[in-house]
Amino acid sequence: MAKGKTWAWVGGLLGGAVVAGAAAYYAFEKASEQPPFTLVEKDGAFEIRDYPELVVAETRAIGTREAALNAGFSRLADYIFAKRRGDNGGSGGEKIAMTAPVLSTKQDASWRTQFVMPSKFTLATLPKPSDNVDLTTRPARRVAVLRFSGSPDDAALEKREAELRSWLAAKGINGGAVEYAFYNSPFIPGPLRRNEVLIAL
């Protein structure tokens, strides 16, 4: 077999493996538990939802949104996968299933990252986290939501937030703080990603 054809064949195999792996992980993420909500209103891609009280694990990090999200995700992943727990940063114990979405909110000079805990857990039954992760409950709330696909960079998030606030303003509603929800891993192709901008009502 010619050298060029050999590399094309190898590249095809590797490319196929990557696509197959991404497809499998995309299916896994779609099957992950998501927090329940009641749909109050739907207008195309715009929605108003009511969420019940939710138990979350959260952490805060300073820096750009993306850097803080990566740091927060890493800490929370260490917690749910039992890699770092307790006051001494120890490991072990029951692993906690990953849920979707990952929530990100700006708070003063820092960014807060949250994982919603699986519904089978309460604050009393969750393993104790390390000192840079907190367990808390989010009160029941009503939010306006705009869902979109693609890469959720800062420009895309700002654009979608402006569209959502414009939609609310047309209805005579003043929205509150903004929050971002990411349902997929970064290596999932942009057209398949689910991202949401949420505004508190």
mmCIF file with all atom_site columns, C-alpha atoms in Angstrom:
data_model
loop_
_atom_site.group_PDB
_atom_site.id
_atom_site.type_symbol
_atom_site.label_atom_id
_atom_site.label_alt_id
_atom_site.label_comp_id
_atom_site.label_asym_id
_atom_site.label_entity_id
_atom_site.label_seq_id
_atom_site.pdbx_PDB_ins_code
_atom_site.Cartn_x
_atom_site.Cartn_y
_atom_site.Cartn_z
_atom_site.occupancy
_atom_site.B_iso_or_equiv
_atom_site.pdbx_formal_charge
_atom_site.auth_seq_id
_atom_site.auth_comp_id
_atom_site.auth_asym_id
_atom_site.auth_atom_id
_atom_site.pdbx_PDB_model_num
ATOM 1   C CA . MET A 1 1   ? 0.000   0.000  0.000  1.00 0.00 ? 1   MET A CA 1
ATOM 2   C CA . ALA A 1 2   ? 1.346   3.457  -0.889 1.00 0.00 ? 2   ALA A CA 1
ATOM 3   C CA . LYS A 1 3   ? 2.478   5.639  2.008  1.00 0.00 ? 3   LYS A CA 1
ATOM 4   C CA . GLY A 1 4   ? -0.088  8.351  1.280  1.00 0.00 ? 4   GLY A CA 1
ATOM 5   C CA . LYS A 1 5   ? -2.904  5.834  1.131  1.00 0.00 ? 5   LYS A CA 1
ATOM 6   C CA . THR A 1 6   ? -1.692  4.238  4.367  1.00 0.00 ? 6   THR A CA 1
ATOM 7   C CA . TRP A 1 7   ? -1.863  7.522  6.257  1.00 0.00 ? 7   TRP A CA 1
ATOM 8   C CA . ALA A 1 8   ? -5.261  8.302  4.744  1.00 0.00 ? 8   ALA A CA 1
ATOM 9   C CA . TRP A 1 9   ? -6.509  4.904  5.915  1.00 0.00 ? 9   TRP A CA 1
ATOM 10  C CA . VAL A 1 10  ? -5.098  5.424  9.435  1.00 0.00 ? 10  VAL A CA 1
ATOM 11  C CA . GLY A 1 11  ? -6.544  8.922  9.549  1.00 0.00 ? 11  GLY A CA 1
ATOM 12  C CA . GLY A 1 12  ? -9.914  7.587  8.501  1.00 0.00 ? 12  GLY A CA 1
ATOM 13  C CA . LEU A 1 13  ? -9.856  4.999  11.267 1.00 0.00 ? 13  LEU A CA 1
ATOM 14  C CA . LEU A 1 14  ? -8.849  7.554  13.905 1.00 0.00 ? 14  LEU A CA 1
ATOM 15  C CA . GLY A 1 15  ? -11.417 10.033 12.670 1.00 0.00 ? 15  GLY A CA 1
ATOM 16  C CA . GLY A 1 16  ? -14.098 7.368  12.796 1.00 0.00 ? 16  GLY A CA 1
ATOM 17  C CA . ALA A 1 17  ? -13.085 6.421  16.329 1.00 0.00 ? 17  ALA A CA 1
ATOM 18  C CA . VAL A 1 18  ? -13.252 10.051 17.464 1.00 0.00 ? 18  VAL A CA 1
ATOM 19  C CA . VAL A 1 19  ? -16.686 10.523 15.915 1.00 0.00 ? 19  VAL A CA 1
ATOM 20  C CA . ALA A 1 20  ? -17.935 7.269  17.450 1.00 0.00 ? 20  ALA A CA 1
ATOM 21  C CA . GLY A 1 21  ? -16.547 8.256  20.853 1.00 0.00 ? 21  GLY A CA 1
ATOM 22  C CA . ALA A 1 22  ? -18.131 11.710 20.684 1.00 0.00 ? 22  ALA A CA 1
ATOM 23  C CA . ALA A 1 23  ? -21.458 10.201 19.635 1.00 0.00 ? 23  ALA A CA 1
ATOM 24  C CA . ALA A 1 24  ? -21.387 7.747  22.524 1.00 0.00 ? 24  ALA A CA 1
ATOM 25  C CA . TYR A 1 25  ? -20.558 10.476 25.038 1.00 0.00 ? 25  TYR A CA 1
ATOM 26  C CA . TYR A 1 26  ? -23.237 12.751 23.569 1.00 0.00 ? 26  TYR A CA 1
ATOM 27  C CA . ALA A 1 27  ? -25.798 9.969  24.103 1.00 0.00 ? 27  ALA A CA 1
ATOM 28  C CA . PHE A 1 28  ? -24.537 9.526  27.678 1.00 0.00 ? 28  PHE A CA 1
ATOM 29  C CA . GLU A 1 29  ? -24.879 13.240 28.393 1.00 0.00 ? 29  GLU A CA 1
ATOM 30  C CA . LYS A 1 30  ? -28.397 13.357 26.946 1.00 0.00 ? 30  LYS A CA 1
ATOM 31  C CA . ALA A 1 31  ? -29.359 10.522 29.300 1.00 0.00 ? 31  ALA A CA 1
ATOM 32  C CA . SER A 1 32  ? -27.960 12.328 32.374 1.00 0.00 ? 32  SER A CA 1
ATOM 33  C CA . GLU A 1 33  ? -30.487 13.396 34.988 1.00 0.00 ? 33  GLU A CA 1
ATOM 34  C CA . GLN A 1 34  ? -31.715 16.969 34.620 1.00 0.00 ? 34  GLN A CA 1
ATOM 35  C CA . PRO A 1 35  ? -33.619 19.071 37.161 1.00 0.00 ? 35  PRO A CA 1
ATOM 36  C CA . PRO A 1 36  ? -37.386 18.987 36.696 1.00 0.00 ? 36  PRO A CA 1
ATOM 37  C CA . PHE A 1 37  ? -39.326 22.117 35.838 1.00 0.00 ? 37  PHE A CA 1
ATOM 38  C CA . THR A 1 38  ? -42.830 23.240 34.917 1.00 0.00 ? 38  THR A CA 1
ATOM 39  C CA . LEU A 1 39  ? -43.117 24.976 31.565 1.00 0.00 ? 39  LEU A CA 1
ATOM 40  C CA . VAL A 1 40  ? -45.135 28.155 32.132 1.00 0.00 ? 40  VAL A CA 1
ATOM 41  C CA . GLU A 1 41  ? -44.821 29.696 28.672 1.00 0.00 ? 41  GLU A CA 1
ATOM 42  C CA . LYS A 1 42  ? -43.097 28.903 25.373 1.00 0.00 ? 42  LYS A CA 1
ATOM 43  C CA . ASP A 1 43  ? -42.507 31.253 22.451 1.00 0.00 ? 43  ASP A CA 1
ATOM 44  C CA . GLY A 1 44  ? -40.197 29.631 19.929 1.00 0.00 ? 44  GLY A CA 1
ATOM 45  C CA . ALA A 1 45  ? -36.784 29.329 21.597 1.00 0.00 ? 45  ALA A CA 1
ATOM 46  C CA . PHE A 1 46  ? -37.933 31.482 24.545 1.00 0.00 ? 46  PHE A CA 1
ATOM 47  C CA . GLU A 1 47  ? -39.431 29.870 27.645 1.00 0.00 ? 47  GLU A CA 1
ATOM 48  C CA . ILE A 1 48  ? -40.543 30.715 31.144 1.00 0.00 ? 48  ILE A CA 1
ATOM 49  C CA . ARG A 1 49  ? -40.001 27.875 33.624 1.00 0.00 ? 49  ARG A CA 1
ATOM 50  C CA . ASP A 1 50  ? -40.716 27.173 37.276 1.00 0.00 ? 50  ASP A CA 1
ATOM 51  C CA . TYR A 1 51  ? -38.026 25.134 39.047 1.00 0.00 ? 51  TYR A CA 1
ATOM 52  C CA . PRO A 1 52  ? -38.513 23.460 42.436 1.00 0.00 ? 52  PRO A CA 1
ATOM 53  C CA . GLU A 1 53  ? -36.016 23.667 45.272 1.00 0.00 ? 53  GLU A CA 1
ATOM 54  C CA . LEU A 1 54  ? -32.775 21.968 44.214 1.00 0.00 ? 54  LEU A CA 1
ATOM 55  C CA . VAL A 1 55  ? -29.800 20.591 46.135 1.00 0.00 ? 55  VAL A CA 1
ATOM 56  C CA . VAL A 1 56  ? -26.512 21.746 44.594 1.00 0.00 ? 56  VAL A CA 1
ATOM 57  C CA . ALA A 1 57  ? -22.777 21.509 45.102 1.00 0.00 ? 57  ALA A CA 1
ATOM 58  C CA . GLU A 1 58  ? -21.056 24.794 44.350 1.00 0.00 ? 58  GLU A CA 1
ATOM 59  C CA . THR A 1 59  ? -17.688 26.496 44.309 1.00 0.00 ? 59  THR A CA 1
ATOM 60  C CA . ARG A 1 60  ? -16.330 29.933 43.442 1.00 0.00 ? 60  ARG A CA 1
ATOM 61  C CA . ALA A 1 61  ? -13.297 30.992 41.432 1.00 0.00 ? 61  ALA A CA 1
ATOM 62  C CA . ILE A 1 62  ? -11.811 34.313 40.348 1.00 0.00 ? 62  ILE A CA 1
ATOM 63  C CA . GLY A 1 63  ? -10.765 35.023 36.773 1.00 0.00 ? 63  GLY A CA 1
ATOM 64  C CA . THR A 1 64  ? -12.318 35.122 33.335 1.00 0.00 ? 64  THR A CA 1
ATOM 65  C CA . ARG A 1 65  ? -15.602 33.296 32.925 1.00 0.00 ? 65  ARG A CA 1
ATOM 66  C CA . GLU A 1 66  ? -14.045 30.422 31.014 1.00 0.00 ? 66  GLU A CA 1
ATOM 67  C CA . ALA A 1 67  ? -11.063 30.005 33.360 1.00 0.00 ? 67  ALA A CA 1
ATOM 68  C CA . ALA A 1 68  ? -13.286 30.166 36.440 1.00 0.00 ? 68  ALA A CA 1
ATOM 69  C CA . LEU A 1 69  ? -15.708 27.677 34.912 1.00 0.00 ? 69  LEU A CA 1
ATOM 70  C CA . ASN A 1 70  ? -12.872 25.239 34.195 1.00 0.00 ? 70  ASN A CA 1
ATOM 71  C CA . ALA A 1 71  ? -11.538 25.586 37.745 1.00 0.00 ? 71  ALA A CA 1
ATOM 72  C CA . GLY A 1 72  ? -14.999 25.212 39.246 1.00 0.00 ? 72  GLY A CA 1
ATOM 73  C CA . PHE A 1 73  ? -15.831 22.213 37.096 1.00 0.00 ? 73  PHE A CA 1
ATOM 74  C CA . SER A 1 74  ? -12.593 20.490 38.136 1.00 0.00 ? 74  SER A CA 1
ATOM 75  C CA . ARG A 1 75  ? -13.289 20.979 41.855 1.00 0.00 ? 75  ARG A CA 1
ATOM 76  C CA . LEU A 1 76  ? -16.866 19.775 41.597 1.00 0.00 ? 76  LEU A CA 1
ATOM 77  C CA . ALA A 1 77  ? -15.876 16.792 39.453 1.00 0.00 ? 77  ALA A CA 1
ATOM 78  C CA . ASP A 1 78  ? -13.296 15.815 42.094 1.00 0.00 ? 78  ASP A CA 1
ATOM 79  C CA . TYR A 1 79  ? -16.106 15.915 44.665 1.00 0.00 ? 79  TYR A CA 1
ATOM 80  C CA . ILE A 1 80  ? -18.711 13.855 42.827 1.00 0.00 ? 80  ILE A CA 1
ATOM 81  C CA . PHE A 1 81  ? -16.165 11.298 41.611 1.00 0.00 ? 81  PHE A CA 1
ATOM 82  C CA . ALA A 1 82  ? -14.798 10.904 45.179 1.00 0.00 ? 82  ALA A CA 1
ATOM 83  C CA . LYS A 1 83  ? -11.311 12.194 44.341 1.00 0.00 ? 83  LYS A CA 1
ATOM 84  C CA . ARG A 1 84  ? -11.292 14.947 46.970 1.00 0.00 ? 84  ARG A CA 1
ATOM 85  C CA . ARG A 1 85  ? -13.604 15.032 49.985 1.00 0.00 ? 85  ARG A CA 1
ATOM 86  C CA . GLY A 1 86  ? -13.723 16.062 53.623 1.00 0.00 ? 86  GLY A CA 1
ATOM 87  C CA . ASP A 1 87  ? -11.836 18.747 55.520 1.00 0.00 ? 87  ASP A CA 1
ATOM 88  C CA . ASN A 1 88  ? -8.489  17.080 54.879 1.00 0.00 ? 88  ASN A CA 1
ATOM 89  C CA . GLY A 1 89  ? -9.009  16.734 51.141 1.00 0.00 ? 89  GLY A CA 1
ATOM 90  C CA . GLY A 1 90  ? -9.164  12.957 51.335 1.00 0.00 ? 90  GLY A CA 1
ATOM 91  C CA . SER A 1 91  ? -10.691 10.695 48.713 1.00 0.00 ? 91  SER A CA 1
ATOM 92  C CA . GLY A 1 92  ? -12.945 7.660  48.515 1.00 0.00 ? 92  GLY A CA 1
ATOM 93  C CA . GLY A 1 93  ? -16.548 6.820  49.191 1.00 0.00 ? 93  GLY A CA 1
ATOM 94  C CA . GLU A 1 94  ? -19.647 6.697  47.034 1.00 0.00 ? 94  GLU A CA 1
ATOM 95  C CA . LYS A 1 95  ? -19.429 8.330  43.635 1.00 0.00 ? 95  LYS A CA 1
ATOM 96  C CA . ILE A 1 96  ? -22.218 10.685 42.597 1.00 0.00 ? 96  ILE A CA 1
ATOM 97  C CA . ALA A 1 97  ? -23.657 10.565 39.096 1.00 0.00 ? 97  ALA A CA 1
ATOM 98  C CA . MET A 1 98  ? -23.024 13.539 36.843 1.00 0.00 ? 98  MET A CA 1
ATOM 99  C CA . THR A 1 99  ? -26.129 15.558 36.035 1.00 0.00 ? 99  THR A CA 1
ATOM 100 C CA . ALA A 1 100 ? -26.816 18.320 33.537 1.00 0.00 ? 100 ALA A CA 1
ATOM 101 C CA . PRO A 1 101 ? -26.540 21.240 33.197 1.00 0.00 ? 101 PRO A CA 1
ATOM 102 C CA . VAL A 1 102 ? -23.461 22.850 34.738 1.00 0.00 ? 102 VAL A CA 1
ATOM 103 C CA . LEU A 1 103 ? -24.545 26.276 36.020 1.00 0.00 ? 103 LEU A CA 1
ATOM 104 C CA . SER A 1 104 ? -22.362 29.390 35.970 1.00 0.00 ? 104 SER A CA 1
ATOM 105 C CA . THR A 1 105 ? -23.145 32.785 37.521 1.00 0.00 ? 105 THR A CA 1
ATOM 106 C CA . LYS A 1 106 ? -21.116 35.960 38.048 1.00 0.00 ? 106 LYS A CA 1
ATOM 107 C CA . GLN A 1 107 ? -21.015 37.049 41.691 1.00 0.00 ? 107 GLN A CA 1
ATOM 108 C CA . ASP A 1 108 ? -19.088 40.247 42.420 1.00 0.00 ? 108 ASP A CA 1
ATOM 109 C CA . ALA A 1 109 ? -15.455 39.551 41.478 1.00 0.00 ? 109 ALA A CA 1
ATOM 110 C CA . SER A 1 110 ? -15.872 35.784 41.231 1.00 0.00 ? 110 SER A CA 1
ATOM 111 C CA . TRP A 1 111 ? -17.806 33.177 39.274 1.00 0.00 ? 111 TRP A CA 1
ATOM 112 C CA . ARG A 1 112 ? -19.970 30.538 40.950 1.00 0.00 ? 112 ARG A CA 1
ATOM 113 C CA . THR A 1 113 ? -20.144 27.085 39.367 1.00 0.00 ? 113 THR A CA 1
ATOM 114 C CA . GLN A 1 114 ? -22.854 24.629 40.436 1.00 0.00 ? 114 GLN A CA 1
ATOM 115 C CA . PHE A 1 115 ? -23.704 20.972 39.870 1.00 0.00 ? 115 PHE A CA 1
ATOM 116 C CA . VAL A 1 116 ? -27.283 19.982 40.647 1.00 0.00 ? 116 VAL A CA 1
ATOM 117 C CA . MET A 1 117 ? -27.216 16.852 42.779 1.00 0.00 ? 117 MET A CA 1
ATOM 118 C CA . PRO A 1 118 ? -29.165 13.741 41.711 1.00 0.00 ? 118 PRO A CA 1
ATOM 119 C CA . SER A 1 119 ? -32.701 13.769 43.095 1.00 0.00 ? 119 SER A CA 1
ATOM 120 C CA . LYS A 1 120 ? -32.057 10.759 45.370 1.00 0.00 ? 120 LYS A CA 1
ATOM 121 C CA . PHE A 1 121 ? -29.780 12.881 47.592 1.00 0.00 ? 121 PHE A CA 1
ATOM 122 C CA . THR A 1 122 ? -30.547 15.403 50.319 1.00 0.00 ? 122 THR A CA 1
ATOM 123 C CA . LEU A 1 123 ? -28.127 17.674 52.138 1.00 0.00 ? 123 LEU A CA 1
ATOM 124 C CA . ALA A 1 124 ? -28.081 15.135 54.954 1.00 0.00 ? 124 ALA A CA 1
ATOM 125 C CA . THR A 1 125 ? -27.232 12.155 52.738 1.00 0.00 ? 125 THR A CA 1
ATOM 126 C CA . LEU A 1 126 ? -24.542 13.708 50.537 1.00 0.00 ? 126 LEU A CA 1
ATOM 127 C CA . PRO A 1 127 ? -20.874 12.962 51.294 1.00 0.00 ? 127 PRO A CA 1
ATOM 128 C CA . LYS A 1 128 ? -18.983 15.769 53.036 1.00 0.00 ? 128 LYS A CA 1
ATOM 129 C CA . PRO A 1 129 ? -17.111 17.950 50.506 1.00 0.00 ? 129 PRO A CA 1
ATOM 130 C CA . SER A 1 130 ? -13.648 19.463 50.810 1.00 0.00 ? 130 SER A CA 1
ATOM 131 C CA . ASP A 1 131 ? -13.310 23.027 52.066 1.00 0.00 ? 131 ASP A CA 1
ATOM 132 C CA . ASN A 1 132 ? -13.514 24.624 48.597 1.00 0.00 ? 132 ASN A CA 1
ATOM 133 C CA . VAL A 1 133 ? -16.905 23.055 47.771 1.00 0.00 ? 133 VAL A CA 1
ATOM 134 C CA . ASP A 1 134 ? -20.198 23.886 49.515 1.00 0.00 ? 134 ASP A CA 1
ATOM 135 C CA . LEU A 1 135 ? -23.491 22.020 49.606 1.00 0.00 ? 135 LEU A CA 1
ATOM 136 C CA . THR A 1 136 ? -26.647 24.102 49.661 1.00 0.00 ? 136 THR A CA 1
ATOM 137 C CA . THR A 1 137 ? -30.230 24.302 48.423 1.00 0.00 ? 137 THR A CA 1
ATOM 138 C CA . ARG A 1 138 ? -31.521 26.655 45.774 1.00 0.00 ? 138 ARG A CA 1
ATOM 139 C CA . PRO A 1 139 ? -35.025 27.931 46.538 1.00 0.00 ? 139 PRO A CA 1
ATOM 140 C CA . ALA A 1 140 ? -37.844 27.308 44.090 1.00 0.00 ? 140 ALA A CA 1
ATOM 141 C CA . ARG A 1 141 ? -37.689 29.947 41.365 1.00 0.00 ? 141 ARG A CA 1
ATOM 142 C CA . ARG A 1 142 ? -39.132 31.213 38.083 1.00 0.00 ? 142 ARG A CA 1
ATOM 143 C CA . VAL A 1 143 ? -36.752 31.977 35.211 1.00 0.00 ? 143 VAL A CA 1
ATOM 144 C CA . ALA A 1 144 ? -36.876 33.072 31.596 1.00 0.00 ? 144 ALA A CA 1
ATOM 145 C CA . VAL A 1 145 ? -34.766 30.884 29.335 1.00 0.00 ? 145 VAL A CA 1
ATOM 146 C CA . LEU A 1 146 ? -33.280 31.116 25.845 1.00 0.00 ? 146 LEU A CA 1
ATOM 147 C CA . ARG A 1 147 ? -31.807 27.894 24.476 1.00 0.00 ? 147 ARG A CA 1
ATOM 148 C CA . PHE A 1 148 ? -29.187 27.873 21.710 1.00 0.00 ? 148 PHE A CA 1
ATOM 149 C CA . SER A 1 149 ? -26.569 25.629 20.137 1.00 0.00 ? 149 SER A CA 1
ATOM 150 C CA . GLY A 1 150 ? -22.984 26.315 19.116 1.00 0.00 ? 150 GLY A CA 1
ATOM 151 C CA . SER A 1 151 ? -19.911 27.339 21.076 1.00 0.00 ? 151 SER A CA 1
ATOM 152 C CA . PRO A 1 152 ? -20.948 29.354 24.162 1.00 0.00 ? 152 PRO A CA 1
ATOM 153 C CA . ASP A 1 153 ? -18.198 31.972 24.081 1.00 0.00 ? 153 ASP A CA 1
ATOM 154 C CA . ASP A 1 154 ? -18.614 35.352 25.773 1.00 0.00 ? 154 ASP A CA 1
ATOM 155 C CA . ALA A 1 155 ? -19.885 37.056 22.613 1.00 0.00 ? 155 ALA A CA 1
ATOM 156 C CA . ALA A 1 156 ? -22.559 34.393 22.059 1.00 0.00 ? 156 ALA A CA 1
ATOM 157 C CA . LEU A 1 157 ? -23.681 34.543 25.687 1.00 0.00 ? 157 LEU A CA 1
ATOM 158 C CA . GLU A 1 158 ? -23.916 38.350 25.646 1.00 0.00 ? 158 GLU A CA 1
ATOM 159 C CA . LYS A 1 159 ? -25.911 38.259 22.408 1.00 0.00 ? 159 LYS A CA 1
ATOM 160 C CA . ARG A 1 160 ? -28.389 35.678 23.733 1.00 0.00 ? 160 ARG A CA 1
ATOM 161 C CA . GLU A 1 161 ? -28.777 37.542 27.009 1.00 0.00 ? 161 GLU A CA 1
ATOM 162 C CA . ALA A 1 162 ? -29.630 40.725 25.099 1.00 0.00 ? 162 ALA A CA 1
ATOM 163 C CA . GLU A 1 163 ? -32.190 38.819 22.998 1.00 0.00 ? 163 GLU A CA 1
ATOM 164 C CA . LEU A 1 164 ? -33.793 37.344 26.103 1.00 0.00 ? 164 LEU A CA 1
ATOM 165 C CA . ARG A 1 165 ? -33.962 40.683 27.897 1.00 0.00 ? 165 ARG A CA 1
ATOM 166 C CA . SER A 1 166 ? -35.490 42.255 24.783 1.00 0.00 ? 166 SER A CA 1
ATOM 167 C CA . TRP A 1 167 ? -38.136 39.515 24.702 1.00 0.00 ? 167 TRP A CA 1
ATOM 168 C CA . LEU A 1 168 ? -38.927 40.116 28.357 1.00 0.00 ? 168 LEU A CA 1
ATOM 169 C CA . ALA A 1 169 ? -39.052 43.896 27.897 1.00 0.00 ? 169 ALA A CA 1
ATOM 170 C CA . ALA A 1 170 ? -41.601 43.481 25.105 1.00 0.00 ? 170 ALA A CA 1
ATOM 171 C CA . LYS A 1 171 ? -43.766 41.641 27.625 1.00 0.00 ? 171 LYS A CA 1
ATOM 172 C CA . GLY A 1 172 ? -43.303 44.363 30.230 1.00 0.00 ? 172 GLY A CA 1
ATOM 173 C CA . ILE A 1 173 ? -41.144 42.144 32.461 1.00 0.00 ? 173 ILE A CA 1
ATOM 174 C CA . ASN A 1 174 ? -37.986 43.344 34.180 1.00 0.00 ? 174 ASN A CA 1
ATOM 175 C CA . GLY A 1 175 ? -35.563 40.463 34.496 1.00 0.00 ? 175 GLY A CA 1
ATOM 176 C CA . GLY A 1 176 ? -32.964 40.023 37.232 1.00 0.00 ? 176 GLY A CA 1
ATOM 177 C CA . ALA A 1 177 ? -29.565 38.358 37.331 1.00 0.00 ? 177 ALA A CA 1
ATOM 178 C CA . VAL A 1 178 ? -28.345 36.238 34.435 1.00 0.00 ? 178 VAL A CA 1
ATOM 179 C CA . GLU A 1 179 ? -27.111 32.654 34.697 1.00 0.00 ? 179 GLU A CA 1
ATOM 180 C CA . TYR A 1 180 ? -25.615 30.283 32.121 1.00 0.00 ? 180 TYR A CA 1
ATOM 181 C CA . ALA A 1 181 ? -26.373 26.578 31.735 1.00 0.00 ? 181 ALA A CA 1
ATOM 182 C CA . PHE A 1 182 ? -24.132 24.203 29.781 1.00 0.00 ? 182 PHE A CA 1
ATOM 183 C CA . TYR A 1 183 ? -25.381 20.707 28.981 1.00 0.00 ? 183 TYR A CA 1
ATOM 184 C CA . ASN A 1 184 ? -22.473 19.247 27.020 1.00 0.00 ? 184 ASN A CA 1
ATOM 185 C CA . SER A 1 185 ? -18.718 18.699 27.144 1.00 0.00 ? 185 SER A CA 1
ATOM 186 C CA . PRO A 1 186 ? -16.475 21.038 25.102 1.00 0.00 ? 186 PRO A CA 1
ATOM 187 C CA . PHE A 1 187 ? -15.518 18.272 22.648 1.00 0.00 ? 187 PHE A CA 1
ATOM 188 C CA . ILE A 1 188 ? -19.151 17.756 21.563 1.00 0.00 ? 188 ILE A CA 1
ATOM 189 C CA . PRO A 1 189 ? -19.569 19.407 18.128 1.00 0.00 ? 189 PRO A CA 1
ATOM 190 C CA . GLY A 1 190 ? -21.065 22.889 18.306 1.00 0.00 ? 190 GLY A CA 1
ATOM 191 C CA . PRO A 1 191 ? -24.298 22.126 16.404 1.00 0.00 ? 191 PRO A CA 1
ATOM 192 C CA . LEU A 1 192 ? -25.094 19.358 18.923 1.00 0.00 ? 192 LEU A CA 1
ATOM 193 C CA . ARG A 1 193 ? -24.417 21.409 22.036 1.00 0.00 ? 193 ARG A CA 1
ATOM 194 C CA . ARG A 1 194 ? -27.211 22.677 24.243 1.00 0.00 ? 194 ARG A CA 1
ATOM 195 C CA . ASN A 1 195 ? -26.602 25.963 26.018 1.00 0.00 ? 195 ASN A CA 1
ATOM 196 C CA . GLU A 1 196 ? -29.062 28.178 27.854 1.00 0.00 ? 196 GLU A CA 1
ATOM 197 C CA . VAL A 1 197 ? -29.188 31.707 29.179 1.00 0.00 ? 197 VAL A CA 1
ATOM 198 C CA . LEU A 1 198 ? -31.443 32.043 32.233 1.00 0.00 ? 198 LEU A CA 1
ATOM 199 C CA . ILE A 1 199 ? -32.721 35.284 33.730 1.00 0.00 ? 199 ILE A CA 1
ATOM 200 C CA . ALA A 1 200 ? -34.335 35.337 37.160 1.00 0.00 ? 200 ALA A CA 1
ATOM 201 C CA . LEU A 1 201 ? -37.904 36.644 37.329 1.00 0.00 ? 201 LEU A CA 1
#
